[in-house]
mmCIF file of C-alpha atoms in Angstrom:
data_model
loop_
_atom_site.group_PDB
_atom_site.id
_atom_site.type_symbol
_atom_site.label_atom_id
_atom_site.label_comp_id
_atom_site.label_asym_id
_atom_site.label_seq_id
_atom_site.Cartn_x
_atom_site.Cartn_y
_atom_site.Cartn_z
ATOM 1 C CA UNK A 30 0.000 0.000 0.000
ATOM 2 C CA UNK A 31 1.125 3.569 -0.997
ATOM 3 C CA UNK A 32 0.211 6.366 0.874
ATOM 4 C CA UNK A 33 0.347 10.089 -0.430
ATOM 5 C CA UNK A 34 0.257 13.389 1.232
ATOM 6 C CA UNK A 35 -2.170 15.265 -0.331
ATOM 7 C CA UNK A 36 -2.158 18.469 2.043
ATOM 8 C CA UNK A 37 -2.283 18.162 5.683
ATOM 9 C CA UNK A 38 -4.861 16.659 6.622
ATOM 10 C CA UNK A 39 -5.824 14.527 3.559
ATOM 11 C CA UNK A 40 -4.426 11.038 2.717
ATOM 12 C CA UNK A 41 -4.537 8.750 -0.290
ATOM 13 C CA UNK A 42 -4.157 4.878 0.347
ATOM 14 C CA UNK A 43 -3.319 2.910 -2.501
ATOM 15 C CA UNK A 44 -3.191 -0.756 -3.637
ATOM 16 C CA UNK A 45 -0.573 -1.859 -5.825
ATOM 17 C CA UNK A 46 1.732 -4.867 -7.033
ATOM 18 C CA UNK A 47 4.909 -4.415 -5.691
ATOM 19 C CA UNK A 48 7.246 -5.693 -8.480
ATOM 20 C CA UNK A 49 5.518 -2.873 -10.928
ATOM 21 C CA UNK A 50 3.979 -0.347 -8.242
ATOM 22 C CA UNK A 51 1.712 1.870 -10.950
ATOM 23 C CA UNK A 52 2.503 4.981 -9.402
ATOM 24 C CA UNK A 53 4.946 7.620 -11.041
ATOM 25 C CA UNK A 54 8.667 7.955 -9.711
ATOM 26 C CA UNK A 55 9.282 10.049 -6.266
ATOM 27 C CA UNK A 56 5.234 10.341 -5.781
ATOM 28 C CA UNK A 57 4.841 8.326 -2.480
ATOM 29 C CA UNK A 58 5.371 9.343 1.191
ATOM 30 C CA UNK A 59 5.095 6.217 2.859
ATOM 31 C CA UNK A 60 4.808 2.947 1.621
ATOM 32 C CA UNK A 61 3.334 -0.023 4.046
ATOM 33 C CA UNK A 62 3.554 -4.008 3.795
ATOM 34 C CA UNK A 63 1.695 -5.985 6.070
ATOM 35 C CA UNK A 64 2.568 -10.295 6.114
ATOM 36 C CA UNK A 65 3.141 -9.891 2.399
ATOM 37 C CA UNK A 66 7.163 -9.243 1.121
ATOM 38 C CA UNK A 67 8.541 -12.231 3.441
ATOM 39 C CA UNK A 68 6.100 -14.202 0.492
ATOM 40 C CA UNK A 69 7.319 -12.662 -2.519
ATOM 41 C CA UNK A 70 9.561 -13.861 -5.723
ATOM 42 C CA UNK A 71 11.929 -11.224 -7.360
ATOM 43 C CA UNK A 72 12.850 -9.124 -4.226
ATOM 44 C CA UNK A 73 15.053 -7.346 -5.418
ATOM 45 C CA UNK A 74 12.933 -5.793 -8.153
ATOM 46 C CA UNK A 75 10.131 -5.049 -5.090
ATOM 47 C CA UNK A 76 13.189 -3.093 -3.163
ATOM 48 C CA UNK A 77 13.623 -1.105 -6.617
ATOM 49 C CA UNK A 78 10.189 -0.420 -7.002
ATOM 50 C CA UNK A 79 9.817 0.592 -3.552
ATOM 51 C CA UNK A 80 12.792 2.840 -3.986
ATOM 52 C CA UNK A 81 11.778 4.542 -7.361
ATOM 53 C CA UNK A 82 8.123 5.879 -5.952
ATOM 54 C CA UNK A 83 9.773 6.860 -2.775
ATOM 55 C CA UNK A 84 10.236 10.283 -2.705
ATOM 56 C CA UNK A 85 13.901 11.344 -0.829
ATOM 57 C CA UNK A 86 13.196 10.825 3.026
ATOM 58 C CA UNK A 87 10.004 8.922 1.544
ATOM 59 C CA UNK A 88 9.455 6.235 4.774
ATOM 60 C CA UNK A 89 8.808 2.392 4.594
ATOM 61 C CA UNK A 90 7.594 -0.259 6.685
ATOM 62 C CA UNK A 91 6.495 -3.504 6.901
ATOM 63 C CA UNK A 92 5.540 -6.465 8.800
ATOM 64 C CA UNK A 93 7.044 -9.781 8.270
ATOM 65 C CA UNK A 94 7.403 -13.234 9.814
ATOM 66 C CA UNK A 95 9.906 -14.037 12.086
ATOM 67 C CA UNK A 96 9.040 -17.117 14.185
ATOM 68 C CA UNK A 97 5.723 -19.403 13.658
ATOM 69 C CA UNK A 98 4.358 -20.285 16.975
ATOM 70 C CA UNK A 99 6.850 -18.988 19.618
ATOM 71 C CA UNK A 100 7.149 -21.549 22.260
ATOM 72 C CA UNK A 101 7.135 -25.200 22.778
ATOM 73 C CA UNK A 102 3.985 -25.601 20.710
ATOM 74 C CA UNK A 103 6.226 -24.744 17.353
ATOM 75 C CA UNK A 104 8.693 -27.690 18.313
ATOM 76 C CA UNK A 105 6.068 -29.943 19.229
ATOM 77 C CA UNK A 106 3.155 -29.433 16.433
ATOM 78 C CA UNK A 107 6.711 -29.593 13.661
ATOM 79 C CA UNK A 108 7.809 -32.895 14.924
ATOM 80 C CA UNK A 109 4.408 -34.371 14.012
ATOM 81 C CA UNK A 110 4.166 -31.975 10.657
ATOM 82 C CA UNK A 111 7.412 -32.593 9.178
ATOM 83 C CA UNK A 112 6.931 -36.670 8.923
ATOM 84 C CA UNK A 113 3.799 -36.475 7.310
ATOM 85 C CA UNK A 114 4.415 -33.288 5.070
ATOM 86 C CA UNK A 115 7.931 -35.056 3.639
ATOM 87 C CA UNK A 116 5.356 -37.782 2.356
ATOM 88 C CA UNK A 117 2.527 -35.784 1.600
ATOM 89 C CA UNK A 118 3.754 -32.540 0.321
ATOM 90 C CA UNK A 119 5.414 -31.929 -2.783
ATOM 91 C CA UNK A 120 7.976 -28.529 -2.396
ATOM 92 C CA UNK A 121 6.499 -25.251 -1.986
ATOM 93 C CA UNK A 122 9.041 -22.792 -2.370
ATOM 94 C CA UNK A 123 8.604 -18.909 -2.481
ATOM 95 C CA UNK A 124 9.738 -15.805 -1.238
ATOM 96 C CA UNK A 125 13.728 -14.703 -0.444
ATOM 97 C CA UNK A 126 15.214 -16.069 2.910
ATOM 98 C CA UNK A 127 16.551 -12.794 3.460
ATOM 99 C CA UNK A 128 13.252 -11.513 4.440
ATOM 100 C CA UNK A 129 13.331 -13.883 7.297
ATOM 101 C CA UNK A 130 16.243 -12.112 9.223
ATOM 102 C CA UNK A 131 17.775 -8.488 10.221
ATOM 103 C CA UNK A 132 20.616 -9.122 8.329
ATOM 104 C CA UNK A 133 18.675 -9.738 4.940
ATOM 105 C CA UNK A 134 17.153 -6.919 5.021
ATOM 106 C CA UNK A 135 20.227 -4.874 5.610
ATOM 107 C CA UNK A 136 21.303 -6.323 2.776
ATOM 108 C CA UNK A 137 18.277 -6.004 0.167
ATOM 109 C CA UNK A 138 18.156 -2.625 1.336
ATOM 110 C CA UNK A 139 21.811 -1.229 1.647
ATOM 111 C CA UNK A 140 22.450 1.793 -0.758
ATOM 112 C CA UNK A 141 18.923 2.742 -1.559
ATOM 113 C CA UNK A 142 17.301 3.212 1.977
ATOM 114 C CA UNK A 143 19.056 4.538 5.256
ATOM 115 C CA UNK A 144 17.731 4.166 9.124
ATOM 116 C CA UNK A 145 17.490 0.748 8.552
ATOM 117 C CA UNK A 146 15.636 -0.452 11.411
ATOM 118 C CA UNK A 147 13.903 -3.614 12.729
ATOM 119 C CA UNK A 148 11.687 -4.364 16.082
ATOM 120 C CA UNK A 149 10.634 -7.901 16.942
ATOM 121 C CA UNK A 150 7.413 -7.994 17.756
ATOM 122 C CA UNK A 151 5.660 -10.743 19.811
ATOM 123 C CA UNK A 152 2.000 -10.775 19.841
ATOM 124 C CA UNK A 153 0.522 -13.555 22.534
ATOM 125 C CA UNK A 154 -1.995 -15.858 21.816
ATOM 126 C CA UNK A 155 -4.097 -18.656 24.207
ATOM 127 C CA UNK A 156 -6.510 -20.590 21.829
ATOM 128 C CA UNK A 157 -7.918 -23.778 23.048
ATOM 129 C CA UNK A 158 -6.570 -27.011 20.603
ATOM 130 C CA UNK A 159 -9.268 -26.282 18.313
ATOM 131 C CA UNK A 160 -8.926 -22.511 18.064
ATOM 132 C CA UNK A 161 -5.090 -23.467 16.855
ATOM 133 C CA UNK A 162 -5.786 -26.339 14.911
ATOM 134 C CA UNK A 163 -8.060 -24.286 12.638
ATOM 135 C CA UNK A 164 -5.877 -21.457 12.404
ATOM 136 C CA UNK A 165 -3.427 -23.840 11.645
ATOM 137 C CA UNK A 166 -5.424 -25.253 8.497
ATOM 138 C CA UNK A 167 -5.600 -22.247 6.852
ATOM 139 C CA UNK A 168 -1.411 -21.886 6.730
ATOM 140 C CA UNK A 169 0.417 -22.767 3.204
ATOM 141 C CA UNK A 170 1.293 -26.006 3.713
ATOM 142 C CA UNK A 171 -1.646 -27.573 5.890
ATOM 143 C CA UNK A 172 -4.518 -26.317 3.425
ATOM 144 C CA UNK A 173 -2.297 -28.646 0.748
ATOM 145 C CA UNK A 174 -2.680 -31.378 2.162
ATOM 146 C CA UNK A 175 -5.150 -34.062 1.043
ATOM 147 C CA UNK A 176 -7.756 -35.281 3.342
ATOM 148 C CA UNK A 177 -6.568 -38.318 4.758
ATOM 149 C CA UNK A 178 -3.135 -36.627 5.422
ATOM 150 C CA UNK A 179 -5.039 -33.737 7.474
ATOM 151 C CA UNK A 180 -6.521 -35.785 9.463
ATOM 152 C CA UNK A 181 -3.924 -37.902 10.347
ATOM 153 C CA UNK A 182 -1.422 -34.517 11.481
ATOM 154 C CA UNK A 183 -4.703 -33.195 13.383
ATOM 155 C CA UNK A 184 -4.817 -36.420 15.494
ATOM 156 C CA UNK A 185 -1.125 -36.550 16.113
ATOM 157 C CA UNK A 186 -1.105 -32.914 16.763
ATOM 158 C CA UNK A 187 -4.210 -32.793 19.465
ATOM 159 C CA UNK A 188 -1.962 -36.154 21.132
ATOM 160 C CA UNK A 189 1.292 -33.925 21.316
ATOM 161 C CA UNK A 190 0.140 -31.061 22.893
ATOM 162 C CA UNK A 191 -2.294 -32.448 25.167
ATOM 163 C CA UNK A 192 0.826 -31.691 27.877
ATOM 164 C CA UNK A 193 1.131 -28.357 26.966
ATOM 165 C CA UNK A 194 -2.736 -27.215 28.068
ATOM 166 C CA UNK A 195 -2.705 -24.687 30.846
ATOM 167 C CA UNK A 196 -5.284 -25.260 34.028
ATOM 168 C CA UNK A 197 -7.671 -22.557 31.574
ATOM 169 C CA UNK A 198 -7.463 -25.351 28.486
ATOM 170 C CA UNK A 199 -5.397 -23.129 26.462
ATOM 171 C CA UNK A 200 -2.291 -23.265 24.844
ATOM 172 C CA UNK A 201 0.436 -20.685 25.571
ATOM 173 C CA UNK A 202 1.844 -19.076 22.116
ATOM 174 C CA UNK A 203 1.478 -16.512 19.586
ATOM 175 C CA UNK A 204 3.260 -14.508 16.501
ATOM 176 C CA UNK A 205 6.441 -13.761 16.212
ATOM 177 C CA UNK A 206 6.557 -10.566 13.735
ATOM 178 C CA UNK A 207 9.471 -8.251 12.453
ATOM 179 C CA UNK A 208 8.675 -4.441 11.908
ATOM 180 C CA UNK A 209 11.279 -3.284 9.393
ATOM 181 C CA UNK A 210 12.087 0.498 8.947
ATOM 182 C CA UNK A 211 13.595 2.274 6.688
ATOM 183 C CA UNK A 212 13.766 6.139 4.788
ATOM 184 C CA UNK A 213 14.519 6.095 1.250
ATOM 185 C CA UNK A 214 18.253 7.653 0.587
ATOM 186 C CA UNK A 215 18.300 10.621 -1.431
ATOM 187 C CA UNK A 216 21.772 9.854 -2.753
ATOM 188 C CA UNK A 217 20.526 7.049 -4.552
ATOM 189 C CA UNK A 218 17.029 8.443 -6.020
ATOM 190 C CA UNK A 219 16.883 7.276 -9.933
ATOM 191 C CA UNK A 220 15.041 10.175 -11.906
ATOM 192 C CA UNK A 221 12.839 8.708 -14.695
ATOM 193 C CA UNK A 222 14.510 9.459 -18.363
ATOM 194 C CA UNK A 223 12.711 12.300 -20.363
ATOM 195 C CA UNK A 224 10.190 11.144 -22.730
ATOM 196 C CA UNK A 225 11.193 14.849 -24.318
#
């Protein structure tokens, strides 16, 4: 999402795709990601993009994934995923691992931004099994799995953490999420050729 000043008081959201952001160079303010670049092929050419509607000083930030289920219920609900995924689950790769840590995005975003920042971000959670287990379905890998596979990970998962319900019948966890800062660097602002 783009967002432009448009006076003081007035903003402008839009919706874009982020390898070809339709928006003309230096036009954007701020420019906000939620859960969506840690996903994305062709990085690099996002990072440009970002970059070229930036205006110098233009701000970014995002949200991204950093840790799936902080706690023991991550360890425990993979050792019952990973057997039956390695069977069940042909490869779904996408997105850069550089997303995934500070360091990566230091690096996609040396030269062009500055400030470079990054918060983790821990949001808690306490579902009962259920609650988890259907949140859990809807994740990239889980919704591909075929029927019979599903329900097989859903009964070894509700066995393994059985020991992890609290006195309340929930189970401890949450979201572990990155905010990642940065203001576009004037030094490196690419003005569009003229078309005169």
């Amino acid at each position: 999402m783009a967002i432009r000043r448009q006076g003081a008081t007035t903003l402008r959201l839009q919706c874009g795709r982020a390898q070809a952001i339709d928006l003309p160079s230096a036009s954007v303010d701020y420019l906000v990601s939620h859960m969506a670049l840690m996903l994305m092929d062709n990085i690099e050419q996002v990072v440009s993009e970002m970059r070229r509607v930036l205006r110098p000083g233009g701000q970014f930030a995002a949200i991204v994934g950093r840790t799936f289920l902080p706690g023991e219920v991550n360890d425990v609900f993979m050792r019952v995923f990973k057997p039956i995924a390695s069977a069940a689950l042909p490869p779904l790769r996408f997105g850069d691992r550089r997303t995934g840590a500070e360091a990566g995005w230091r690096e996609l975003l040396n030269g062009s931004f500055e400030h470079v920042a990054s918060d983790d971000i821990d949001v808690p959670w306490s579902p009962p099994p259920d609650e988890l287990w259907a949140t859990l379905t809807d994740t990239y890998d889980i919704d591909r799995l075929d029927d019979d596979a599903r329900q097989r990970l859903r009964s070894a998962y509700m066995d393994t953490v059985a020991h992890l319900l609290t006195g309340d019948g929930v189970i401890v966890t949450g979201w572990g999420l990155r905010l990642v800062r940065a203001r576009a660097n004037a030094a490196h602002h690419r003005t569009p050729p003229s078309t005169v």
